[in-house]
PDB file of C-alpha atoms in Angstrom:
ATOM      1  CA  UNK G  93       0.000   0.000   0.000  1.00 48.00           C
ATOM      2  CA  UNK G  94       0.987   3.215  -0.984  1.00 49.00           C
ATOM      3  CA  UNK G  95       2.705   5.221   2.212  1.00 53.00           C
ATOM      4  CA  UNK G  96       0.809   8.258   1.077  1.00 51.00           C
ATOM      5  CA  UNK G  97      -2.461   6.843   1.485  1.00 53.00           C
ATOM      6  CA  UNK G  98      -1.573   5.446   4.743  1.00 51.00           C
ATOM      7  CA  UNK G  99      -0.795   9.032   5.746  1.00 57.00           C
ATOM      8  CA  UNK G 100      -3.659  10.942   4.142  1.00 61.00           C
ATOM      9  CA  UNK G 101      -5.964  13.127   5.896  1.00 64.00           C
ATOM     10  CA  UNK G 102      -8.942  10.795   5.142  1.00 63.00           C
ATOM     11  CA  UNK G 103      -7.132   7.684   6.358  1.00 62.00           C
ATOM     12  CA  UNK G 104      -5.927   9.798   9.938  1.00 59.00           C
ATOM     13  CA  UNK G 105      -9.787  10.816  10.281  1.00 60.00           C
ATOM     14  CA  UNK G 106     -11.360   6.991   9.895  1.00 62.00           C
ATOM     15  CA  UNK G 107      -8.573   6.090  12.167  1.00 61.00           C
ATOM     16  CA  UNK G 108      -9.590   8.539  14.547  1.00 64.00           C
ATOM     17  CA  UNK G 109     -13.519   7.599  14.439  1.00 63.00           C
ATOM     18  CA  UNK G 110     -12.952   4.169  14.718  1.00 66.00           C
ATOM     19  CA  UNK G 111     -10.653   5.051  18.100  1.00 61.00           C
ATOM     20  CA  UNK G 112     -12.683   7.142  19.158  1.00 64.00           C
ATOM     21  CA  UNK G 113     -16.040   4.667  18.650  1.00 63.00           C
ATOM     22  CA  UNK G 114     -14.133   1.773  19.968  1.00 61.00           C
ATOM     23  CA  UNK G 115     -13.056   3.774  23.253  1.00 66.00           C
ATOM     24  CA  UNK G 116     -16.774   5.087  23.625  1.00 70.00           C
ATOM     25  CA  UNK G 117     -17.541   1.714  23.419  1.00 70.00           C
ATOM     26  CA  UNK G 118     -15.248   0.621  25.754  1.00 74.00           C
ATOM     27  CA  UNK G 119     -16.185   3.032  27.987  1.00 80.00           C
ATOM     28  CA  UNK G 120     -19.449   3.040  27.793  1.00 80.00           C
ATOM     29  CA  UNK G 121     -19.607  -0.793  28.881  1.00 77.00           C
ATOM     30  CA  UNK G 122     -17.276   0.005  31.744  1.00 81.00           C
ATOM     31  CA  UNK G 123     -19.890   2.755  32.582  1.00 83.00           C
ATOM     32  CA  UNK G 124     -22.661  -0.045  32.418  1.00 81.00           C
ATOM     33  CA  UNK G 125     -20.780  -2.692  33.733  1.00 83.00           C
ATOM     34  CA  UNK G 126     -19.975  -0.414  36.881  1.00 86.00           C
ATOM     35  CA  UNK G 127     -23.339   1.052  37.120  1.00 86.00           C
ATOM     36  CA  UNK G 128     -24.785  -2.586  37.295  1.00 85.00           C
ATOM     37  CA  UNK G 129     -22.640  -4.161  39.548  1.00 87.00           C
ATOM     38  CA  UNK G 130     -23.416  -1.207  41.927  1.00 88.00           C
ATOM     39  CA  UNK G 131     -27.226  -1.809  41.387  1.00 88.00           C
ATOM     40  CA  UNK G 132     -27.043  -5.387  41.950  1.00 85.00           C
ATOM     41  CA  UNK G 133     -25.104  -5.332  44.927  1.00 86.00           C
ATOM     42  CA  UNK G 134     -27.612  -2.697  46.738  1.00 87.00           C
ATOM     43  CA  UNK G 135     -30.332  -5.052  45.584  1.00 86.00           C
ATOM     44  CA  UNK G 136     -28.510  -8.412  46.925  1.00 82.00           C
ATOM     45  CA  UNK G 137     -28.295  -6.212  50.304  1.00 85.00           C
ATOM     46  CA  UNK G 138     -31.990  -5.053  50.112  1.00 84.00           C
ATOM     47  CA  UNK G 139     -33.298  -8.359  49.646  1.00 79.00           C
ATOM     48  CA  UNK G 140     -31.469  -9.682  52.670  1.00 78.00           C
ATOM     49  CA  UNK G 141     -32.131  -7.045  54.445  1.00 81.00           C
ATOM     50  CA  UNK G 142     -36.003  -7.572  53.957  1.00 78.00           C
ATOM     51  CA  UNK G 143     -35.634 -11.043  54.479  1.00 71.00           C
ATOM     52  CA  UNK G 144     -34.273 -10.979  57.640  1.00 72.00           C
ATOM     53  CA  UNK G 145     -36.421  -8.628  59.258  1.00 77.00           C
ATOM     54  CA  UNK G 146     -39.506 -11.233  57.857  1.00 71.00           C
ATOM     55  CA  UNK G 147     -40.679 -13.804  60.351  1.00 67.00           C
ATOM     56  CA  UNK G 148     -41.434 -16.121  57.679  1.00 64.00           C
ATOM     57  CA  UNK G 149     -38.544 -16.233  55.632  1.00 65.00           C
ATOM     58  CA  UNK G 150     -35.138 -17.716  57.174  1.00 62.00           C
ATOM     59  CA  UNK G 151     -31.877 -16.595  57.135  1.00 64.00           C
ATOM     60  CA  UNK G 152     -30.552 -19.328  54.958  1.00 60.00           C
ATOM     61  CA  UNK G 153     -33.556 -18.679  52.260  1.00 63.00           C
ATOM     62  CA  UNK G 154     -33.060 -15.099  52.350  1.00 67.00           C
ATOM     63  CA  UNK G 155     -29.223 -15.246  51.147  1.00 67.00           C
ATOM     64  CA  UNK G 156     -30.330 -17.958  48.320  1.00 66.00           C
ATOM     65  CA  UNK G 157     -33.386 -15.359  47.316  1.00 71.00           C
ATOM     66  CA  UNK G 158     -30.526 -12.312  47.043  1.00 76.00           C
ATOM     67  CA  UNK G 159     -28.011 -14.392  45.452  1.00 74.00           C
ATOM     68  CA  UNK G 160     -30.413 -15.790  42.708  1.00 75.00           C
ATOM     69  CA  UNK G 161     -31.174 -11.786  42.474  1.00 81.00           C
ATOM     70  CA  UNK G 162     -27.981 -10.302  42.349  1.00 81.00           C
ATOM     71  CA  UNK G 163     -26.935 -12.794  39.628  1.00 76.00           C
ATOM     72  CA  UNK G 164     -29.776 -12.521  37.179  1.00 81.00           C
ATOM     73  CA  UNK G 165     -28.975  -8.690  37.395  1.00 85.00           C
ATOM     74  CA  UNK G 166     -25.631  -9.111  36.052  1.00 83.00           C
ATOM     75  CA  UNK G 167     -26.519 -11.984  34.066  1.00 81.00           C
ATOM     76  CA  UNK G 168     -28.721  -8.722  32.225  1.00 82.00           C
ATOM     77  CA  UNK G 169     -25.710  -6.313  32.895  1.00 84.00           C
ATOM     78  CA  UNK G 170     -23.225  -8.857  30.959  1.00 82.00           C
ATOM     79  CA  UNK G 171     -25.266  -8.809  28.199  1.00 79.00           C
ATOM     80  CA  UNK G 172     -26.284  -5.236  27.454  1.00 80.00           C
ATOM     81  CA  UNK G 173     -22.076  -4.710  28.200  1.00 78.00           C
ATOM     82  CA  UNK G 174     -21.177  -7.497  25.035  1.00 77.00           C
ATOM     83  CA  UNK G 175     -23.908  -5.752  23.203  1.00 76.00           C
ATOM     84  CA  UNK G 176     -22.330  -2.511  23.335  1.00 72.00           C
ATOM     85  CA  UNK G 177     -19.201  -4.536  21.526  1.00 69.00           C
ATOM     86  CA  UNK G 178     -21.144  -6.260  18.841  1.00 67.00           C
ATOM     87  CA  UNK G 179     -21.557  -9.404  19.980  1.00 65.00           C
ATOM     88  CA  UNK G 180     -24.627 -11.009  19.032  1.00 66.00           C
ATOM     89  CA  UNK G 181     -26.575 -11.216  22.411  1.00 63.00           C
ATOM     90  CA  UNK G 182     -29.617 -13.322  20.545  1.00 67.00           C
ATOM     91  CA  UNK G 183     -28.059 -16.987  19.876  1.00 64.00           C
ATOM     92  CA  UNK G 184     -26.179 -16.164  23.261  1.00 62.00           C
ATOM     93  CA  UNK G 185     -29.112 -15.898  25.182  1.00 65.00           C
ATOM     94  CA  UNK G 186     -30.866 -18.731  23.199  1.00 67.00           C
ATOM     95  CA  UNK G 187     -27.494 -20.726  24.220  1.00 65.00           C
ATOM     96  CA  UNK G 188     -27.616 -20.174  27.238  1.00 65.00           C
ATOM     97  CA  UNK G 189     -31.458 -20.880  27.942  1.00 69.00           C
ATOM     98  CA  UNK G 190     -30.482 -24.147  26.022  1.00 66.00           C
ATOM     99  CA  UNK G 191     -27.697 -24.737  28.619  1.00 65.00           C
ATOM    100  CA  UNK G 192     -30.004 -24.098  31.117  1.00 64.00           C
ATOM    101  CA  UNK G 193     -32.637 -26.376  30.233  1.00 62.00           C
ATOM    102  CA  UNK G 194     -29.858 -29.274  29.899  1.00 63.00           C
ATOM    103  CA  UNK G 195     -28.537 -28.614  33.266  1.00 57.00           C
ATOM    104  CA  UNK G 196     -31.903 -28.426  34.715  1.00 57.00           C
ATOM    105  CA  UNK G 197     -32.573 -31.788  33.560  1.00 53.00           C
ATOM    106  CA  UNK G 198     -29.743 -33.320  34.696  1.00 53.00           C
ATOM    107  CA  UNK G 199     -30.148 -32.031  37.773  1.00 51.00           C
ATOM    108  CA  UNK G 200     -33.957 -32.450  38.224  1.00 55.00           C
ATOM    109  CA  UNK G 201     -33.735 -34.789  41.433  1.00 60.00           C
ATOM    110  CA  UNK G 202     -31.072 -31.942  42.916  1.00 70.00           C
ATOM    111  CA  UNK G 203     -33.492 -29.019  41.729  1.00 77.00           C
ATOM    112  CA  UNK G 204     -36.392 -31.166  43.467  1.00 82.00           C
ATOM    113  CA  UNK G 205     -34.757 -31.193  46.788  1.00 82.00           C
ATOM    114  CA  UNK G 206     -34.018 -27.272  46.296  1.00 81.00           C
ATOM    115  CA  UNK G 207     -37.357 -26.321  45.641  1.00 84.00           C
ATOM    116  CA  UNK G 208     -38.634 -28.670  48.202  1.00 86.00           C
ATOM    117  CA  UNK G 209     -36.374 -27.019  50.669  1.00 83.00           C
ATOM    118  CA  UNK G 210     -37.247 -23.219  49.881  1.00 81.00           C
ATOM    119  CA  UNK G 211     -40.979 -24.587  50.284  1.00 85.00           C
ATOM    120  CA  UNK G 212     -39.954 -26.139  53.737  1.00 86.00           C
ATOM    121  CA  UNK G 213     -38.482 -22.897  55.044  1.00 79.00           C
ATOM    122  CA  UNK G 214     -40.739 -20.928  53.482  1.00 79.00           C
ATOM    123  CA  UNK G 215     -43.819 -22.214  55.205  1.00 83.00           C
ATOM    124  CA  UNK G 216     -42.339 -23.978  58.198  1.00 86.00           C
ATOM    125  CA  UNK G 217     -44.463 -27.296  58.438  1.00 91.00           C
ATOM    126  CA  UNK G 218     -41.153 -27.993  61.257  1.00 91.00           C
ATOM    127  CA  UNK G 219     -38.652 -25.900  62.765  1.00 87.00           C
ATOM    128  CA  UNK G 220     -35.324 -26.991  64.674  1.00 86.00           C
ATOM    129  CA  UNK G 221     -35.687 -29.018  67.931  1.00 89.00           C
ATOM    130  CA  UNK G 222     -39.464 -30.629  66.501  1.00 92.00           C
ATOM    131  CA  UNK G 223     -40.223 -33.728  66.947  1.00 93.00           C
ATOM    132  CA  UNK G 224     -41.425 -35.141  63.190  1.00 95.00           C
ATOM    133  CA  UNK G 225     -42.231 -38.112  61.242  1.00 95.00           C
ATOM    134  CA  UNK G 226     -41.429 -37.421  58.116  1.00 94.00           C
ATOM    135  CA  UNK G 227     -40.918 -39.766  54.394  1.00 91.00           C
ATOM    136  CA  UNK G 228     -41.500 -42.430  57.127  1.00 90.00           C
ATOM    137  CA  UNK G 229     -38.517 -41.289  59.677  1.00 93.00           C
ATOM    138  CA  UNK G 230     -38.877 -40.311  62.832  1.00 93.00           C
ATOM    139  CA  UNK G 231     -36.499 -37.981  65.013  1.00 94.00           C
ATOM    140  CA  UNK G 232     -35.945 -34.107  66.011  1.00 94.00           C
ATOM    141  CA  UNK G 233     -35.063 -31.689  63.499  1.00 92.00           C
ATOM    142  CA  UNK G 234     -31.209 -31.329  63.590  1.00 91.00           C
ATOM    143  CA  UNK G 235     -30.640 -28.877  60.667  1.00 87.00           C
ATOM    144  CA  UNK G 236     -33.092 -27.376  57.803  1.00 84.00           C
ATOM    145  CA  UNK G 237     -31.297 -26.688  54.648  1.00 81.00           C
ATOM    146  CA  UNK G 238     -31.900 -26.149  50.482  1.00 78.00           C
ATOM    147  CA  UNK G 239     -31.747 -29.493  49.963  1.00 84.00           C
ATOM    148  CA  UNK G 240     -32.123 -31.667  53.152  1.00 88.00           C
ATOM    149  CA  UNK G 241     -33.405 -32.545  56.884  1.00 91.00           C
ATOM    150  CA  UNK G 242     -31.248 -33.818  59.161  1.00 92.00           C
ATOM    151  CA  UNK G 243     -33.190 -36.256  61.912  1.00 95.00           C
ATOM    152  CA  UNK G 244     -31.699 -37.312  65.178  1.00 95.00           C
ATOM    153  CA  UNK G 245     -33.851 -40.277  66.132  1.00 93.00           C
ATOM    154  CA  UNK G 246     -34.737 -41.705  69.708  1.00 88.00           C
ATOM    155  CA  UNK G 247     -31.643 -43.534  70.353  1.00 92.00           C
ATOM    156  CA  UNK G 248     -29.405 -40.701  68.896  1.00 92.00           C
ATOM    157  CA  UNK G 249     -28.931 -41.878  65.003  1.00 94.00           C
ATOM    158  CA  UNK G 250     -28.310 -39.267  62.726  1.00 95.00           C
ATOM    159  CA  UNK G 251     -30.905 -39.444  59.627  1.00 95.00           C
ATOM    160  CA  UNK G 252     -30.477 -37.310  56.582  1.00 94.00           C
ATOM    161  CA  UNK G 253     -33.996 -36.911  54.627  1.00 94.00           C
ATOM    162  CA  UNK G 254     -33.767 -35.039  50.797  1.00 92.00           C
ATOM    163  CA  UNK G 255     -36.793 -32.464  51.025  1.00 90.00           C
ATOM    164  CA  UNK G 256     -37.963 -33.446  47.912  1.00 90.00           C
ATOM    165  CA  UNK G 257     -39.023 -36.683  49.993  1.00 91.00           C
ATOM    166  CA  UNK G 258     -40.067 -34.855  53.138  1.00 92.00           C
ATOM    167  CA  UNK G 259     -42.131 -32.156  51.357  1.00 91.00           C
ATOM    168  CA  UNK G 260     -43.792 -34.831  49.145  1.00 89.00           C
ATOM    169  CA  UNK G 261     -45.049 -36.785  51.511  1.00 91.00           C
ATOM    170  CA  UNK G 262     -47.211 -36.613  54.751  1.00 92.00           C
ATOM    171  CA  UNK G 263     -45.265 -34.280  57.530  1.00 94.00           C
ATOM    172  CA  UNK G 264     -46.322 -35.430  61.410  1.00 94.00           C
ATOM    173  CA  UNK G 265     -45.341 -32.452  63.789  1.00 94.00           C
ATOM    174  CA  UNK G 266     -45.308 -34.067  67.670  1.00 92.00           C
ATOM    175  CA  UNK G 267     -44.308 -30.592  68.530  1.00 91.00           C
ATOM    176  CA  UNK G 268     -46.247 -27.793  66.753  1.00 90.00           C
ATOM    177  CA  UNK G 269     -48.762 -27.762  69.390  1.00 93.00           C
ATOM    178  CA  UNK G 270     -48.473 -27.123  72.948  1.00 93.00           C
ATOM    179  CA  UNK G 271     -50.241 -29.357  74.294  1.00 95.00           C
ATOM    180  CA  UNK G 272     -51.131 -33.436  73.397  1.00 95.00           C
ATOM    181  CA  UNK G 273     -53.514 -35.937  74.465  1.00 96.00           C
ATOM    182  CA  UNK G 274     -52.385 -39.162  76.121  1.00 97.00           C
ATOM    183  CA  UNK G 275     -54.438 -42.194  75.142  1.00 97.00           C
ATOM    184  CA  UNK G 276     -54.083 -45.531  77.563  1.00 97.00           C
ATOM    185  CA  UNK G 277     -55.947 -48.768  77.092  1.00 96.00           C
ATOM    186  CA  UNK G 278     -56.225 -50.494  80.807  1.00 96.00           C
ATOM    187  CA  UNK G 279     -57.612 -53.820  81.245  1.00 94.00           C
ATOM    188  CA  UNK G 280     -59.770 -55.701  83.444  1.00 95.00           C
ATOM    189  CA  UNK G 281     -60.739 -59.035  84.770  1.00 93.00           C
ATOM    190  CA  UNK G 282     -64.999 -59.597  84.008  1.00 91.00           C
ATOM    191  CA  UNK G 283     -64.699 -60.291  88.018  1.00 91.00           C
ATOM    192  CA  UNK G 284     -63.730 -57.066  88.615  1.00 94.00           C
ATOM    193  CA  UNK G 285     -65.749 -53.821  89.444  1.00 95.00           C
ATOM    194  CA  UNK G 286     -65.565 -51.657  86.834  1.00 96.00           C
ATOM    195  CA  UNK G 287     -66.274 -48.277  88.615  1.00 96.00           C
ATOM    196  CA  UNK G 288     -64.155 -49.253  91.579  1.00 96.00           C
ATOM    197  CA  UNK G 289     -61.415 -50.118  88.169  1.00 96.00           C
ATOM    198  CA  UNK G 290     -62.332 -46.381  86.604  1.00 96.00           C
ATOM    199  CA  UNK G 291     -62.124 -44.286  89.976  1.00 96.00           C
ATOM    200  CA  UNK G 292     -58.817 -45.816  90.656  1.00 97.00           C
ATOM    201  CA  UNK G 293     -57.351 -44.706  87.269  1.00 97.00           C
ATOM    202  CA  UNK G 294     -58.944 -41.159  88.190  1.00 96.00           C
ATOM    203  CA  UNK G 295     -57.474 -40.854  91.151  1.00 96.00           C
ATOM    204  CA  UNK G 296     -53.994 -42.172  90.109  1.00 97.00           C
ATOM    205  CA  UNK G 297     -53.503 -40.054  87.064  1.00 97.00           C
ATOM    206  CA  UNK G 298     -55.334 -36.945  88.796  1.00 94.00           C
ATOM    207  CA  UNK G 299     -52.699 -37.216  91.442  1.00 95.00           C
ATOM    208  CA  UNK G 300     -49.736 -36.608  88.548  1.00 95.00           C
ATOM    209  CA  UNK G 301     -49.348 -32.520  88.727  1.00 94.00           C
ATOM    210  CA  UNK G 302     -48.242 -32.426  84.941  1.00 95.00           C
ATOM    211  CA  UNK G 303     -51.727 -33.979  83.812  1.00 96.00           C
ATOM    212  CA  UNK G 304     -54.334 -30.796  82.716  1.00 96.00           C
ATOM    213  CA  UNK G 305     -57.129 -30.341  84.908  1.00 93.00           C
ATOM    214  CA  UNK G 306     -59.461 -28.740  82.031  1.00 92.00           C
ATOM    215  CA  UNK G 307     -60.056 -31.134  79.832  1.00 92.00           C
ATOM    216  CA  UNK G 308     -60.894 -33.437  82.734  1.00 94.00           C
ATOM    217  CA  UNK G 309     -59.789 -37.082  82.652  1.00 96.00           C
ATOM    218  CA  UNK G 310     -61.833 -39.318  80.448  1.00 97.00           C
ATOM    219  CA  UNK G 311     -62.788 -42.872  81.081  1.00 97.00           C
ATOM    220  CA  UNK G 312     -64.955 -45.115  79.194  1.00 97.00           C
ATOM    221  CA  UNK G 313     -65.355 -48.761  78.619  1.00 96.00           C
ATOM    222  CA  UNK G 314     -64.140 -49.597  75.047  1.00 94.00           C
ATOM    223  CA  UNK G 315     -64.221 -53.410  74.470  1.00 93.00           C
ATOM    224  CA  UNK G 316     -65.323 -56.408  76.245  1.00 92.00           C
ATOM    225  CA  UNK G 317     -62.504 -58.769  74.914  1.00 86.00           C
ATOM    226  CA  UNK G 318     -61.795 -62.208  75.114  1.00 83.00           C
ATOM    227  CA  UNK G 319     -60.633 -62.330  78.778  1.00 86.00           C
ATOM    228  CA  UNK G 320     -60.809 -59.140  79.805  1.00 91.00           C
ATOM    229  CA  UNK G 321     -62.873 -55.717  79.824  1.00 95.00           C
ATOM    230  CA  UNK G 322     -61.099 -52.775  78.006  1.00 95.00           C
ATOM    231  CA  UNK G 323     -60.844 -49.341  79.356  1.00 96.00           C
ATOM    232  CA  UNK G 324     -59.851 -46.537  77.443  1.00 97.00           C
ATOM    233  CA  UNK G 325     -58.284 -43.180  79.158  1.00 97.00           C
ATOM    234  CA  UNK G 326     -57.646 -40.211  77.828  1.00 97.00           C
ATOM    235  CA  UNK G 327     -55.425 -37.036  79.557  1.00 97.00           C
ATOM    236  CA  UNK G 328     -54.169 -33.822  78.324  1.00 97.00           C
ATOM    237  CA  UNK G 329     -50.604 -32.262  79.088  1.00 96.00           C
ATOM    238  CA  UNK G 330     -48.120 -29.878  77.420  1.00 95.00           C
ATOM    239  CA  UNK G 331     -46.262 -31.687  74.760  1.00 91.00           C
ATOM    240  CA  UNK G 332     -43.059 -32.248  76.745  1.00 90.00           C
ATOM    241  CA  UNK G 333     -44.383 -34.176  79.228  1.00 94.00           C
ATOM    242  CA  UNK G 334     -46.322 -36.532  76.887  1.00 94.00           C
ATOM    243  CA  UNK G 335     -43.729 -39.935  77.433  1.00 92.00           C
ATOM    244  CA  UNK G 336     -42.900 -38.937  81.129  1.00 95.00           C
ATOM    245  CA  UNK G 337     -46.964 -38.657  81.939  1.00 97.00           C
ATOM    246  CA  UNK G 338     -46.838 -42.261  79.221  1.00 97.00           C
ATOM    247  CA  UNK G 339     -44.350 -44.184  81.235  1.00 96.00           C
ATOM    248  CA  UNK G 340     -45.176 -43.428  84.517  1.00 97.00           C
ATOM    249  CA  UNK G 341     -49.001 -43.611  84.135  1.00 97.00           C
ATOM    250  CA  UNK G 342     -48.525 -47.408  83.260  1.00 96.00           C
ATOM    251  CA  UNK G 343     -46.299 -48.289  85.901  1.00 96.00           C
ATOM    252  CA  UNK G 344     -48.224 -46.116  88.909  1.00 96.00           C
ATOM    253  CA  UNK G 345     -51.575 -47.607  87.508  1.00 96.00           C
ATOM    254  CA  UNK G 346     -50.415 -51.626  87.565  1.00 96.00           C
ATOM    255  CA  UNK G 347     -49.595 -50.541  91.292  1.00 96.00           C
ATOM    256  CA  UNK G 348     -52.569 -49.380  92.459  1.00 96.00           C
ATOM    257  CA  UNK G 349     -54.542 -51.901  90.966  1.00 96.00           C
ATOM    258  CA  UNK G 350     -52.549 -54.142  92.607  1.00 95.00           C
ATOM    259  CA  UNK G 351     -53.099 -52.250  96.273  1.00 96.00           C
ATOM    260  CA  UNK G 352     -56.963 -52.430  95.156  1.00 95.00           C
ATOM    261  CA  UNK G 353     -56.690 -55.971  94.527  1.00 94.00           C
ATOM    262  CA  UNK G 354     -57.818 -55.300  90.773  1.00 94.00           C
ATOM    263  CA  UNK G 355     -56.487 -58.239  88.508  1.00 91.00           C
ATOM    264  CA  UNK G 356     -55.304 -57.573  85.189  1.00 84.00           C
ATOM    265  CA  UNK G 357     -55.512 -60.434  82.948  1.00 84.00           C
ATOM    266  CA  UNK G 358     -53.368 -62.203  81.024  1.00 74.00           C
ATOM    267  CA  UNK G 359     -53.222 -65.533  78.443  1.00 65.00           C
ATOM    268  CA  UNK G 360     -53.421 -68.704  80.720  1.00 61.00           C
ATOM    269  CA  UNK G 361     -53.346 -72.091  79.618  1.00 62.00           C
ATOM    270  CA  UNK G 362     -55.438 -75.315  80.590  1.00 59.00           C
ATOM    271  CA  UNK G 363     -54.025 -78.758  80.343  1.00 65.00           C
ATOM    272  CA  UNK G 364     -56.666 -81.150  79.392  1.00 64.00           C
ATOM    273  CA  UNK G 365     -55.706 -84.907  80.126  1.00 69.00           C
ATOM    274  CA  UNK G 366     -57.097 -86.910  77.435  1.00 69.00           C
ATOM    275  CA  UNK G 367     -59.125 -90.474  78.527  1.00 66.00           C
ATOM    276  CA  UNK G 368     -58.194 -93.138  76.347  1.00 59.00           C
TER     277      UNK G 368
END
């Protein structure tokens, strides 16, 4: 090329517009890419903010809700800034939706247990220290996170339930209320009195102080069995006390039938000699 035309006042100027575009350019995206990250950080901090002064939305949930937030801002801010150089943002974002969609399939068991667990902590059906039955386990609640429950069961075993299980089947809270009812099934000999039988289990679970007055103590025959008449009880108490009230009402009631010289039966067996 000739030297001359390399040097030429028309060459200089397109030289000096393209410069000049490609630094507008250049700073223009800075300018966006600046502005954006600004934005999405005092959104990622609003969100949190709001979240934690919500009762109904935990701490955990709150930073996943502001992350997801502050990311699909500059997700946007990323592509207005390759805009700005030309790229073509279409296919990119059609890419990356089809990216998406493979990763979301591939993942859809992991995505279940997220979603499950954002519904979990979201509406609470159990908090930490509940007692639960849940995708047929049974323990207190250990830990609540995205994407599991960790159980501690009755003789200290540590259970780890995805939420996609937990929150798709039936939850049983022991603890949500405060108090619980107490149901007993005492049984009699057909010799025995059955209002003498009834006024002793009264008197022997009235005199327990953790028992609730109001509702009273319920008693009621509920089967005549094969050797025995059938009592059903019923008490209230706070939900703590429920297996202390259990395990002591069956061993204080076998006693005092005992010092009221009510039998309880039991399976006896008859030896019949046969006559040839």
């Amino acid at each position: 090329m000739d030297p001359e035309n390399l040097m030429s006042p028309e060459t200089i100027a397109a030289l000096t517009e393209r410069v000049i575009n490609a630094g507008s350019s250049v700073m223009l995206a800075a300018l966006i890419l600046i502005v954006g990250m600004i934005i999405a950080g005092a959104v990622r901090k609003g969100v949190r903010a709001a979240a934690l002064k919500s009762d109904r939305i935990d701490d955990t949930l709150g930073g996943f809700f502001s992350s997801i937030v502050y990311y699909a801002i500059m997700a946007i801010v990323l592509i207005a800034v390759l805009n700005r150089f030309g790229v073509e943002t279409t296919s990119l974002v059609a890419a990356l939706g089809a990216a998406t969609l493979a990763i979301g399939l591939a993942l859809q068991g992991t995505l279940s247990n997220l979603a499950a667990g954002v519904m979990i902590i979201l509406f609470r059906p159990y908090q930490l220290g509940d007692f639960v039955e849940v995708a047929g386990q049974s323990g207190s609640v250990k830990d609540i996170n995205l994407f599991t429950t960790e159980l501690a069961t009755g003789d200290n075993k540590k259970v780890i339930v995805p939420n996609g299980s937990a929150w798709g089947s039936v939850i049983t809270n022991y603890s949500a209320n405060d108090t619980r009812r107490v149901d007993f099934v005492f049984s009699i000999d057909y010799g025995d009195d059955i209002d003498k039988a009834m006024q002793v289990i009264r008197d022997t679970l009235g005199a327990d102080g953790r028992i609730h007055k109001d509702p009273d103590i319920f008693t009621a025959v509920t089967a005549h069995g094969g050797s025995s008449v059938d009592i059903v009880t019923r008490v209230w108490c706070d939900s703590g006390d429920y297996w202390g009230i259990y395990f002591d009402a069956m061993k204080n009631v076998k006693n005092a039938f005992d010092a009221a010289g009510i039998s309880i039966p039991y399976p006896h067996q008859v030896n019949v000699e046969r006559k040839d």
